[in-house]
Short mmCIF file of N, CA and C in Angstrom, two decimals:
data_model
loop_
_atom_site.label_atom_id
_atom_site.label_comp_id
_atom_site.label_asym_id
_atom_site.label_seq_id
_atom_site.Cartn_x
_atom_site.Cartn_y
_atom_site.Cartn_z
N MET A 1 -25.36 -11.45 -3.08
CA MET A 1 -24.77 -12.28 -4.40
C MET A 1 -24.27 -13.73 -4.04
N VAL A 2 -24.49 -14.50 -4.84
CA VAL A 2 -24.20 -16.03 -4.80
C VAL A 2 -23.16 -16.29 -5.67
N GLY A 3 -22.30 -17.20 -5.46
CA GLY A 3 -21.33 -17.56 -6.33
C GLY A 3 -19.74 -16.97 -6.16
N ARG A 4 -19.09 -17.40 -6.71
CA ARG A 4 -17.55 -16.77 -6.83
C ARG A 4 -17.56 -16.15 -8.10
N TRP A 5 -16.67 -15.08 -8.08
CA TRP A 5 -16.07 -14.19 -9.34
C TRP A 5 -14.36 -14.53 -9.48
N ARG A 6 -14.04 -14.80 -10.54
CA ARG A 6 -12.66 -15.00 -10.88
C ARG A 6 -12.20 -13.64 -11.98
N ALA A 7 -11.18 -13.19 -11.55
CA ALA A 7 -10.66 -11.95 -12.36
C ALA A 7 -9.09 -12.03 -12.08
N LYS A 8 -8.37 -11.74 -13.22
CA LYS A 8 -6.93 -11.72 -13.25
C LYS A 8 -6.51 -10.39 -12.23
N LEU A 9 -5.45 -10.43 -11.72
CA LEU A 9 -4.90 -9.43 -10.72
C LEU A 9 -4.96 -8.02 -11.58
N VAL A 10 -4.62 -7.91 -12.84
CA VAL A 10 -4.38 -7.04 -13.93
C VAL A 10 -5.63 -6.31 -13.94
N ASP A 11 -6.74 -7.03 -14.20
CA ASP A 11 -8.06 -6.60 -14.29
C ASP A 11 -8.69 -5.97 -13.10
N ILE A 12 -8.32 -6.55 -12.01
CA ILE A 12 -8.69 -5.93 -10.35
C ILE A 12 -8.07 -4.65 -10.38
N ALA A 13 -6.77 -4.47 -10.77
CA ALA A 13 -6.13 -3.18 -10.56
C ALA A 13 -6.53 -2.22 -11.61
N LEU A 14 -6.86 -2.50 -12.87
CA LEU A 14 -7.51 -1.72 -13.63
C LEU A 14 -8.92 -1.03 -13.22
N GLN A 15 -9.62 -2.27 -12.81
CA GLN A 15 -11.20 -1.56 -12.03
C GLN A 15 -10.82 -0.51 -11.00
N LEU A 16 -9.96 -0.92 -10.12
CA LEU A 16 -9.93 0.06 -8.87
C LEU A 16 -9.28 1.22 -9.56
N ASN A 17 -8.38 1.33 -10.71
CA ASN A 17 -8.09 2.74 -11.20
C ASN A 17 -9.23 3.55 -11.81
N TYR A 18 -9.90 2.86 -12.58
CA TYR A 18 -11.06 3.41 -13.15
C TYR A 18 -12.12 3.74 -12.16
N HIS A 19 -12.37 3.07 -11.28
CA HIS A 19 -13.33 3.60 -9.99
C HIS A 19 -12.91 4.84 -9.38
N SER A 20 -11.54 4.80 -9.14
CA SER A 20 -11.01 6.09 -8.56
C SER A 20 -11.20 7.28 -9.46
N ILE A 21 -10.83 7.05 -10.91
CA ILE A 21 -10.84 8.10 -11.82
C ILE A 21 -12.45 8.54 -11.79
N HIS A 22 -13.26 7.89 -11.68
CA HIS A 22 -14.98 8.17 -11.70
C HIS A 22 -15.21 8.98 -10.70
N HIS A 23 -14.78 8.68 -9.46
CA HIS A 23 -15.20 9.41 -8.42
C HIS A 23 -14.37 10.74 -8.33
N ARG A 24 -13.12 10.89 -8.87
CA ARG A 24 -12.36 12.04 -8.91
C ARG A 24 -12.97 13.07 -9.67
N ALA A 25 -13.63 12.47 -10.82
CA ALA A 25 -14.33 13.42 -11.89
C ALA A 25 -15.54 13.87 -11.22
N GLN A 26 -16.24 13.03 -10.45
CA GLN A 26 -17.48 13.45 -9.58
C GLN A 26 -17.26 14.76 -9.00
N MET A 27 -16.13 14.72 -7.97
CA MET A 27 -15.59 15.59 -7.09
C MET A 27 -15.38 16.93 -7.98
N GLN A 28 -14.73 16.79 -9.08
CA GLN A 28 -14.36 18.16 -9.89
C GLN A 28 -15.60 18.51 -10.21
N MET A 29 -16.70 17.84 -10.87
CA MET A 29 -17.99 18.38 -11.20
C MET A 29 -18.57 19.01 -10.18
N LEU A 30 -18.61 18.78 -8.89
CA LEU A 30 -19.31 19.22 -7.79
C LEU A 30 -18.48 20.50 -7.60
N ILE A 31 -17.28 20.56 -7.39
CA ILE A 31 -16.36 21.85 -7.14
C ILE A 31 -16.84 22.80 -7.94
N ARG A 32 -16.87 22.41 -9.41
CA ARG A 32 -17.22 23.51 -10.53
C ARG A 32 -18.61 24.00 -10.34
N GLN A 33 -19.55 23.00 -9.92
CA GLN A 33 -21.01 23.63 -10.01
C GLN A 33 -21.17 24.58 -8.63
N GLN A 34 -20.09 24.60 -7.73
CA GLN A 34 -20.41 25.53 -6.65
C GLN A 34 -19.43 26.85 -7.02
N GLY A 35 -19.11 26.92 -8.14
CA GLY A 35 -18.55 28.05 -8.79
C GLY A 35 -17.06 28.14 -8.49
N MET A 36 -16.50 27.10 -8.08
CA MET A 36 -14.99 27.40 -7.73
C MET A 36 -14.17 26.68 -8.86
N GLY A 37 -12.93 26.99 -9.09
CA GLY A 37 -12.29 26.58 -9.97
C GLY A 37 -11.65 25.14 -9.80
N PRO A 38 -11.07 24.51 -10.76
CA PRO A 38 -10.57 23.44 -10.71
C PRO A 38 -9.70 23.12 -9.38
N ASP A 39 -9.55 22.23 -8.67
CA ASP A 39 -8.81 22.07 -7.43
C ASP A 39 -7.87 20.75 -7.82
N PHE A 40 -6.70 20.76 -7.21
CA PHE A 40 -5.53 19.84 -7.22
C PHE A 40 -6.22 18.64 -6.19
N ILE A 41 -6.61 17.35 -6.59
CA ILE A 41 -6.98 16.57 -5.83
C ILE A 41 -6.41 15.10 -5.90
N ASP A 42 -4.94 15.12 -6.37
CA ASP A 42 -4.30 14.15 -6.41
C ASP A 42 -3.75 13.55 -4.97
N TYR A 43 -3.69 12.38 -4.61
CA TYR A 43 -3.26 11.83 -3.40
C TYR A 43 -1.88 12.32 -3.14
N ILE A 44 -1.00 12.29 -3.86
CA ILE A 44 0.59 12.74 -3.71
C ILE A 44 0.61 13.93 -4.42
N GLY A 45 0.81 15.07 -3.78
CA GLY A 45 1.24 16.34 -4.52
C GLY A 45 2.60 16.65 -4.85
N THR A 46 2.60 17.48 -6.06
CA THR A 46 4.10 17.70 -6.35
C THR A 46 4.54 19.07 -6.05
#
């Protein structure tokens, strides 16, 4: 990739959050395809 990108900090933070949500949804889909129930996959458990 050539060149520089400019982005506001809030936009970068939102992108990181959305990207994480995407991968968490992928994990849940794979878990369900294996016949298992939904799992708790939060980083910080309650």
